[in-house]
Coordinates of C-alpha atoms in Angstrom, one line a residue:
X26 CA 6.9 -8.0 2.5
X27 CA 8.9 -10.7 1.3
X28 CA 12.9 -9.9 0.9
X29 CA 15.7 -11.4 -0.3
X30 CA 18.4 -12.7 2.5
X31 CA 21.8 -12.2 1.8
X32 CA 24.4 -12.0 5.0
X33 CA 27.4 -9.2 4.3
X34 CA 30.7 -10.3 3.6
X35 CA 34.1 -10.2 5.7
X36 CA 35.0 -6.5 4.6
X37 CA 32.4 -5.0 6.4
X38 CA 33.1 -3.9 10.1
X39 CA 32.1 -5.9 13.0
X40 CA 29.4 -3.5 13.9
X41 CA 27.7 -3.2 10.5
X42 CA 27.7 -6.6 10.3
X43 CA 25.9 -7.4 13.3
X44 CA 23.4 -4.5 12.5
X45 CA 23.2 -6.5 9.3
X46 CA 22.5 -10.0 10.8
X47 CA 20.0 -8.7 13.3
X48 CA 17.9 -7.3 9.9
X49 CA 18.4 -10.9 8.4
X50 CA 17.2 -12.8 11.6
X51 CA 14.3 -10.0 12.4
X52 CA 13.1 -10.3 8.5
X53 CA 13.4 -14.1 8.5
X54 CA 11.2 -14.6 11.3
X55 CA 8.6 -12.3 10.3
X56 CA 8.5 -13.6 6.7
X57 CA 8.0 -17.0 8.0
X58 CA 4.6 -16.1 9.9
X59 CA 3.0 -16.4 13.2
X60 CA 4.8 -18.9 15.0
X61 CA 6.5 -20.9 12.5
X62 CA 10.2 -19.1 13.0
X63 CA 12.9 -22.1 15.0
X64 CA 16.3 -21.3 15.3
X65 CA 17.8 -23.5 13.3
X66 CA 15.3 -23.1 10.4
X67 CA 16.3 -19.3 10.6
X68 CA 20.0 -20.6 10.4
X69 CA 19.2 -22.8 7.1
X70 CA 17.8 -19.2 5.6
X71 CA 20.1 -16.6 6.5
X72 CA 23.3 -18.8 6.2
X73 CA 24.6 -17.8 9.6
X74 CA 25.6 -20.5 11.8
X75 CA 23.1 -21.9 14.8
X76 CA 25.1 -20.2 17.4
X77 CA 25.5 -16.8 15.4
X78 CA 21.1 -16.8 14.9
X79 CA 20.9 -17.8 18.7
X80 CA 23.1 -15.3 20.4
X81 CA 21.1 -12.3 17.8
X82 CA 17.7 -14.1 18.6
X83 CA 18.7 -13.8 22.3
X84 CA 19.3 -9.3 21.5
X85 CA 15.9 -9.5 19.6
X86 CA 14.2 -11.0 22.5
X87 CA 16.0 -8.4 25.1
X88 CA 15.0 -5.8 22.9
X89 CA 11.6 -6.4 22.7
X90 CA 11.7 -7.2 18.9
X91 CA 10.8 -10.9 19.2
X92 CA 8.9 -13.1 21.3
X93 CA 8.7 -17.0 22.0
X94 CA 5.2 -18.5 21.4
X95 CA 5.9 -21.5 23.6
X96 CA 5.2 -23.9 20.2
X97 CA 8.2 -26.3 19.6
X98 CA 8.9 -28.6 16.9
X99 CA 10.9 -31.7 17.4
X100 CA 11.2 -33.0 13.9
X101 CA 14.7 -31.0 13.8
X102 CA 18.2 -33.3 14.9
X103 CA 18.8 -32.0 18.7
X104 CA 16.2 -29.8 21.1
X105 CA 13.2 -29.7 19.9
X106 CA 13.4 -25.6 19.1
X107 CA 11.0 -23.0 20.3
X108 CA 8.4 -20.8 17.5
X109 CA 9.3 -17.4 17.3
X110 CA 7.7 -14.6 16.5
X111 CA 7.5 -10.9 15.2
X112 CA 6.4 -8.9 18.9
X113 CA 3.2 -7.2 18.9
X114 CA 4.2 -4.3 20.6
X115 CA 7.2 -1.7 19.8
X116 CA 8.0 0.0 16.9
X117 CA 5.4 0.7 14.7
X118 CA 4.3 2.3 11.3
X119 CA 1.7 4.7 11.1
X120 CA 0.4 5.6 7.2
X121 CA -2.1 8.1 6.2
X122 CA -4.4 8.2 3.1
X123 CA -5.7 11.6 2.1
X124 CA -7.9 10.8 -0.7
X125 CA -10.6 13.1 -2.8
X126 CA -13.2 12.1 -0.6
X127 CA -11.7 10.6 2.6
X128 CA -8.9 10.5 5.0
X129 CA -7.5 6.7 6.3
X130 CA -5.3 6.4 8.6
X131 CA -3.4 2.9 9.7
X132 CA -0.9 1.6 12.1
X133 CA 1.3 -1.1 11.7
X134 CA 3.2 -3.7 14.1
X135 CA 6.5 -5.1 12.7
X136 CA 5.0 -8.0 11.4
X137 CA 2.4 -5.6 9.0
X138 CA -0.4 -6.7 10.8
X139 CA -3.2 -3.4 10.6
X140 CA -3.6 -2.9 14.8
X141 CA -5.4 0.4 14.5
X142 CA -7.7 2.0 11.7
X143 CA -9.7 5.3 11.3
X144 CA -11.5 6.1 8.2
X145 CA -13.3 9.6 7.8
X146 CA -15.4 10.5 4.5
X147 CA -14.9 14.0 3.7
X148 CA -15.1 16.0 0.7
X149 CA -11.7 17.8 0.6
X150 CA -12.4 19.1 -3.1
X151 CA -11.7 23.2 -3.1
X152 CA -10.8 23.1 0.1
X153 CA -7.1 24.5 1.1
X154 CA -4.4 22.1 1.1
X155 CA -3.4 23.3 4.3
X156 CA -6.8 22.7 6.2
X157 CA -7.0 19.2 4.6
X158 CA -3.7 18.5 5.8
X159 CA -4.7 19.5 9.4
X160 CA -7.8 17.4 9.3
X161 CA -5.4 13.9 8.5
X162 CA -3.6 15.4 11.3
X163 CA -5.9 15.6 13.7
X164 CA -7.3 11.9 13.2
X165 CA -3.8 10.9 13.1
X166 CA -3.5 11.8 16.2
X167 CA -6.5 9.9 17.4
X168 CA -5.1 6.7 15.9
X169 CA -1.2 7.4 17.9
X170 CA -3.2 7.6 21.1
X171 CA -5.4 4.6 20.4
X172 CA -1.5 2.7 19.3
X173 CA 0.1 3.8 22.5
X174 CA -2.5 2.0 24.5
X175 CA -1.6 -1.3 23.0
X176 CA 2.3 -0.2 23.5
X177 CA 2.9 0.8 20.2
X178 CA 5.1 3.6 19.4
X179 CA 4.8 5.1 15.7
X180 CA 8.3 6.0 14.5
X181 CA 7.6 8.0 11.5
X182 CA 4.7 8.3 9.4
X183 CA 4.2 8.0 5.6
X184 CA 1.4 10.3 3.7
X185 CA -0.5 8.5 0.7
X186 CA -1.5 11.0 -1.6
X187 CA -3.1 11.5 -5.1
X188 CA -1.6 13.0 -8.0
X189 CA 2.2 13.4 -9.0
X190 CA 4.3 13.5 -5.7
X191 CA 7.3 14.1 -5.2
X192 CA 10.5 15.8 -2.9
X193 CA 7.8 15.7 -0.5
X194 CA 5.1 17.8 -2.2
X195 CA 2.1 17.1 -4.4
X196 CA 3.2 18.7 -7.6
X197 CA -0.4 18.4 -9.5
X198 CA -3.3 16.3 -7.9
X199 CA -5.6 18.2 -10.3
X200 CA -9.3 16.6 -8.2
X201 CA -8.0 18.2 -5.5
X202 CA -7.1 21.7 -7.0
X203 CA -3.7 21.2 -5.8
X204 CA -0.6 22.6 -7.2
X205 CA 3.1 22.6 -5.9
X206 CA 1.9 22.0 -2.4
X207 CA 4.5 21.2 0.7
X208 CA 2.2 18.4 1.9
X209 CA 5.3 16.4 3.9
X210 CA 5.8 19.9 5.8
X211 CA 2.4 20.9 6.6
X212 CA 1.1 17.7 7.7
X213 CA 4.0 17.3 10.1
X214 CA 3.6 21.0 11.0
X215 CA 0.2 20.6 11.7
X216 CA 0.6 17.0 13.6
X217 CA 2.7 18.8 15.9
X218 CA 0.3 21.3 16.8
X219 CA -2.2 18.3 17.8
X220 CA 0.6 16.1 19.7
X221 CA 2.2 19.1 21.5
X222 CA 5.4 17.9 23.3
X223 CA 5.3 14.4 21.8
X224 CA 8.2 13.2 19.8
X225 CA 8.4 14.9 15.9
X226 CA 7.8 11.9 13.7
X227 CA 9.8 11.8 10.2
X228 CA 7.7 12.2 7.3
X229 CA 7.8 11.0 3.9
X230 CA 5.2 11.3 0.9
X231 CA 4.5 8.8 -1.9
X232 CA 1.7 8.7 -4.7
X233 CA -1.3 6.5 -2.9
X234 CA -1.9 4.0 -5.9
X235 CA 2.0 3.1 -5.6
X236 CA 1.5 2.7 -1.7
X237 CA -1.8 0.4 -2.3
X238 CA 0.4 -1.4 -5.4
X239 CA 3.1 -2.4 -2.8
X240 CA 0.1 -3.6 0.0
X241 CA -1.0 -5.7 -2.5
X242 CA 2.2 -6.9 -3.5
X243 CA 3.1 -7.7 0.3
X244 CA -0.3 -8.8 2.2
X245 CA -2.7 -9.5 -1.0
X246 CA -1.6 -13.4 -1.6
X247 CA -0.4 -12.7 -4.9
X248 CA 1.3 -16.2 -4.5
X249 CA 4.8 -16.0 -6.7
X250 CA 3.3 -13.3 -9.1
X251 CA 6.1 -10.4 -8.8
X252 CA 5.5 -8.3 -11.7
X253 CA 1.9 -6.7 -12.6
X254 CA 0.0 -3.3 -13.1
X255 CA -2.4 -2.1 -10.4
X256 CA -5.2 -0.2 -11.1
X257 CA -7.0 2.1 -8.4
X258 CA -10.7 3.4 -9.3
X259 CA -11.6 6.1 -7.2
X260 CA -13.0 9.9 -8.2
X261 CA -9.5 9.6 -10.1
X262 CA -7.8 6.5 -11.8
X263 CA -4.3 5.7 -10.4
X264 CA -2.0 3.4 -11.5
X265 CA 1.3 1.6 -10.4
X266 CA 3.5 -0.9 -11.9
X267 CA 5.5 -3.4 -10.0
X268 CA 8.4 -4.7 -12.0
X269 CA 10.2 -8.3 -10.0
X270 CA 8.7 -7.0 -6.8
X271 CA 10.0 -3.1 -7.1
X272 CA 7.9 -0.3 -8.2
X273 CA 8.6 1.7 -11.8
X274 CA 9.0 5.0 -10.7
X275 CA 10.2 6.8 -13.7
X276 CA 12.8 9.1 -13.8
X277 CA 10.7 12.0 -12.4
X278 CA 8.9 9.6 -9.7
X279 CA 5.7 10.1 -12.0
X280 CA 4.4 6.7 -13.7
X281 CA 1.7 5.3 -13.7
X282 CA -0.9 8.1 -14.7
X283 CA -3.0 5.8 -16.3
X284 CA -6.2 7.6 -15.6
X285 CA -4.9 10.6 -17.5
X286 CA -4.2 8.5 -20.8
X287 CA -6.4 9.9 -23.4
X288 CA -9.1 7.6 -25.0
X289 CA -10.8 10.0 -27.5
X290 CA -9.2 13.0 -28.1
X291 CA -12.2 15.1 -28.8
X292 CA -13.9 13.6 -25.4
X293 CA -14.9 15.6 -22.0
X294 CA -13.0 18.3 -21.0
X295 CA -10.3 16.5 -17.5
X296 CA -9.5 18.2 -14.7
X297 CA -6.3 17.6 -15.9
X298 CA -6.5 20.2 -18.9
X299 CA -6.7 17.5 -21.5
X300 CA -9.9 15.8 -23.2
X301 CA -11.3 12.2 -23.0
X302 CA -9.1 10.9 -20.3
X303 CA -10.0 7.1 -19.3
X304 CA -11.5 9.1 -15.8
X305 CA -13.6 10.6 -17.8
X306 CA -15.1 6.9 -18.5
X307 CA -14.0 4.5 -16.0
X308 CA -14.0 7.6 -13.0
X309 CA -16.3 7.3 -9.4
X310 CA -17.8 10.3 -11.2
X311 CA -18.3 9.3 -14.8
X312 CA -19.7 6.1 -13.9
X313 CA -22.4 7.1 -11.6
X314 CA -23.8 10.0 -13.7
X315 CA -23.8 6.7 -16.6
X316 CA -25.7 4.7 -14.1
X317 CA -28.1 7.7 -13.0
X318 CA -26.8 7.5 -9.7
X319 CA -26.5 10.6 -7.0
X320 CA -23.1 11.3 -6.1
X321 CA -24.7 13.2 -2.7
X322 CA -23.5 12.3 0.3
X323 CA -21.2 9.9 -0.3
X324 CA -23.6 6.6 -0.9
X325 CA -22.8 6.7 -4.4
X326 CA -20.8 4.0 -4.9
X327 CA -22.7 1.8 -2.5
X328 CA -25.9 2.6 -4.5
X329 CA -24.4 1.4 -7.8
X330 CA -23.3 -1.7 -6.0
X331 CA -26.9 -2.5 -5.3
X332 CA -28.2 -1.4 -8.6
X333 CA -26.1 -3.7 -10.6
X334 CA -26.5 -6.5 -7.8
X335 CA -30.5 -6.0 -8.9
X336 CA -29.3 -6.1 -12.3
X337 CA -30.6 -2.3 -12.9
X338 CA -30.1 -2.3 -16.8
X339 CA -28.7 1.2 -17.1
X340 CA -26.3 0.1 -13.9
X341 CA -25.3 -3.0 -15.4
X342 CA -24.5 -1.3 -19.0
X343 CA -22.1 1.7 -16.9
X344 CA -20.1 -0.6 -15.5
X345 CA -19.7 -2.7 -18.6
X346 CA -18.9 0.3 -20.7
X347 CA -16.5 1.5 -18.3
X348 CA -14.9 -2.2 -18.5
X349 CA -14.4 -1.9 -21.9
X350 CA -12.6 1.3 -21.7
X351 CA -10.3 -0.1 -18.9
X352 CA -10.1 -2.9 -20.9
X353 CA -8.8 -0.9 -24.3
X354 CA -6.1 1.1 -22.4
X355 CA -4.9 -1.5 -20.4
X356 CA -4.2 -3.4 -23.5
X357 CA -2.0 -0.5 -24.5
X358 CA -0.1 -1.1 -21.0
X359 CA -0.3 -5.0 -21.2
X360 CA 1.8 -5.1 -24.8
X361 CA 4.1 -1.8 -23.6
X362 CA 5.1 -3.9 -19.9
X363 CA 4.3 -6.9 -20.4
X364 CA 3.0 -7.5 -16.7
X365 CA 1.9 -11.4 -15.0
X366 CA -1.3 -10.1 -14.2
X367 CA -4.0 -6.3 -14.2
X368 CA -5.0 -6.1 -10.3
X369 CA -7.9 -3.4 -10.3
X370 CA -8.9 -2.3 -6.6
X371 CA -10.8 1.1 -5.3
X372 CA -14.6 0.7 -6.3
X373 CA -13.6 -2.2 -9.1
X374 CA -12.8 -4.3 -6.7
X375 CA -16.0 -4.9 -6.2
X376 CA -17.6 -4.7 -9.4
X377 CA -15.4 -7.0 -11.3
X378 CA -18.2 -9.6 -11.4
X379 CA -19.9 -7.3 -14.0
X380 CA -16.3 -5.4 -15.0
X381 CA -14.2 -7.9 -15.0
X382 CA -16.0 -9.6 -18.7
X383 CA -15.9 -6.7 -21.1
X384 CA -12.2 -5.8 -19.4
X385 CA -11.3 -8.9 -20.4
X386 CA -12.6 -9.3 -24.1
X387 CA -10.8 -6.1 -24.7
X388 CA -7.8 -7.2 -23.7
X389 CA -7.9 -10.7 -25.4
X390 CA -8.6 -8.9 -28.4
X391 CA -5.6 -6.1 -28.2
X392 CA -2.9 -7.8 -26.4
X393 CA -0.6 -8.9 -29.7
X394 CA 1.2 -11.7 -27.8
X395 CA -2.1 -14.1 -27.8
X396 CA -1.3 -14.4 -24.5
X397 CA -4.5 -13.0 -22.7
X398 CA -7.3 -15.2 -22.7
X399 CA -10.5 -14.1 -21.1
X400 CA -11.3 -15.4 -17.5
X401 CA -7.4 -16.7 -17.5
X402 CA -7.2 -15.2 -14.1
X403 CA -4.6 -12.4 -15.1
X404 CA -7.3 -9.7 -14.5
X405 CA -7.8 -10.2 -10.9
X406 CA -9.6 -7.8 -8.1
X407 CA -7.4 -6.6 -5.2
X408 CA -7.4 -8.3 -2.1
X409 CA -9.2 -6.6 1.3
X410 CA -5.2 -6.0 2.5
X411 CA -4.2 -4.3 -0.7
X412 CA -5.0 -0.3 0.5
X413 CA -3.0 3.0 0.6
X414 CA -3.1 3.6 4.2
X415 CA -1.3 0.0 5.1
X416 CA 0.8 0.3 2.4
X417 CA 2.1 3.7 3.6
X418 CA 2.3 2.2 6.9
X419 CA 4.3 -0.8 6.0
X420 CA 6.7 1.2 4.2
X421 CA 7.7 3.1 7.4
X422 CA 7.8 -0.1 8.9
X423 CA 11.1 -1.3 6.0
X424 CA 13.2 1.1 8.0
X425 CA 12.6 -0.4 11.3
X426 CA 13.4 -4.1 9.9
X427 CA 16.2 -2.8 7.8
X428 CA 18.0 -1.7 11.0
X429 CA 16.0 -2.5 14.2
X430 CA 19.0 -1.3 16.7
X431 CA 18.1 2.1 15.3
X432 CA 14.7 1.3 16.5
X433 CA 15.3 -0.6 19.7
X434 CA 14.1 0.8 23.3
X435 CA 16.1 0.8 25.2
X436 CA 18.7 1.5 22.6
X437 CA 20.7 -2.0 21.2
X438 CA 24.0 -0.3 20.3

């Protein structure tokens, strides 16, 4: 969750430019890492003076937003200064995946650490939005009672959804059935129902393969690369593009439907109403029934995994196939954007030891700049970190570090 640090200048009011600093110092410290954060080498970032970082350090500590590890270092002039770091209890973020096939739900501390997880596989094809929604509600809840026992308070959750989202609903998620459905209202409706008399917790919605883009982009190590496509295989193909370390939204809030870009024309009939879609190729469904695995019960995926680990022939050739139809329309995105590097995660990430070849001879072979050479290391597999549910979570989390007096118990102001 790296950011760029730039203190406000003299026109802004005295208030709005402490609010300010106190973001800058909060969001220096917690960039830095566990432990690392001094004083005066949060001075030489922000470009405040010593005695401006030390007297907001000092409200970040009364607040609860920092702590001191005890660590010094002495290889600064003066004192030796004292480590600081992000506190582990406080605000947190809570996100919730609600996925064709499971529900994941993840708090966050202000430094993005994942403090509390619960994963349930269900099959929430053809059943009402509503009662789907109430489900992630109800082991939402679960997970804010298991975060209040290690002092952390949730301030507003974020919903990871499939399909186009937008203004709060999911406009078309078409493996789910869903159309024009209020998801931001329902699940808050139905979160109050399990958390009667608790504080209401704002809600916001946002397409899950652009929530699992920006995980990867802030926890998955991607070193100094800043611009690259993600690719999410699940029962449906997402896709998110991350342009200089923002996403490409589009101007309806709907990029990134890669799985709905048509291969072959005359192909299987989509959910989506068109024909030969890649997730008709490169899908959790199209490759198992290619490998002659049973979708049933949800092993599925783990018994391809094993199968191709044997080096099952039929296996083996699935995912290989469905490489080299990832491979042909990712070229098509690779020469359109122009991206650093392809990050597949879902079920590729791990298959790419048997994906990851055809992917790549495809694009070598399609990408007109010459620049993509096979096993270059600009098709990479998503890191562990890089998943919806922390994603969402994280991105509640922004707020709090944008403005942590809004946040601040007992109030800063």
């Amino acid at each position: 969750m790296k950011s760029n640090l730039t203190p406000l200048g003299p026109k802004a009011d005295k208030d709005t430019v402490r609010r300010s600093n106190l973001s800058l110092v909060l969001r220096a410290v917690r960039d830095e890492g566990e432990g690392e954060a001094t004083r005066a080498g949060v001075a030489a970032r922000v470009g405040l003076t010593r005695a401006a970082v030390s007297s907001l350090v000092e409200q970040l500590l009364e607040t609860g937003f920092l702590t001191e590890s005890g660590k010094t270092f002495s290889g600064q002039a003066g004192r030796p200064g004292t480590a600081l770091k992000t506190a582990r209890t406080g605000p947190a973020g809570l996100g919730v995946e609600v996925n064709i096939d499971y529900v994941s739900v993840c708090v966050v501390d202000l430094a993005g650490t994942g403090r509390v997880r619960l994963t349930e596989h269900l099959d929430n094809r053809g059943t009402p939005p509503a009662e789907v929604l109430a489900r992630a509600a109800g082991i939402a809840a679960r997970t804010l009672d298991s975060a209040r026992e290690q002092e952390l308070y949730p301030v507003g959750v974020a919903l990871a959804l499939p399909g186009l989202v937008s203004g709060g609903a999911v406009r078309q998620a078409p493996n789910l059935g869903w159309n024009q459905v209020p998801a931001e209202e329902l699940f808050a409706a139905a979160l109050t129902a399990e958390h009667p008399g608790h504080q209401e917790l704002p809600v916001r919605s946002e397409n899950e393969a652009n929530l699992a883009a920006l995980a990867e982009l802030w926890f998955g190590g991607l070193e100094r690369i800043r611009t690259f496509l993600y690719l999410t295989g699940e029962i449906g193909v997402g896709g998110a593009l991350v342009i200089d370390g923002e996403l490409l939204r589009g101007a309806h809030g709907f990029a990134g439907e890669i799985g709905h870009v048509v291969v072959d024309p005359n192909g299987p009939q989509c959910r989506c109403g068109s024909r030969g879609c890649l997730e008709q190729y490169a899908g959790q469904a199209a490759l198992l029934r290619a490998a002659g695995v049973d979708e049933g019960g949800g092993l599925g995926v783990a018994e391809l995994e094993k199968r191709v680990r044997a080096g099952d022939e039929r296996a083996v050739g699935a995912v290989a196939e469905a490489g080299r139809m990832l491979g042909r329309v990712l070229s098509g995105a690779v020469n359109l954007l122009d991206p650093d590097a392809v990050v597949l995660g879902g079920i590729y990430r791990n298959l790419m030891p048997w994906l990851a070849g055809p992917a790549d001879e495809e694009l070598a072979g399609r990408v007109v700049s010459g620049l993509w050479a096979p096993g270059g290391g600009r098709l990479r597999a998503s890191s562990v970190a890089g998943d919806a549910a922390r994603g969402a979570a994280a991105l509640v989390m922004t707020d709090v570090l944008a403005d942590p007096v809004a946040y601040a118990r007992p109030a800063m102001a």
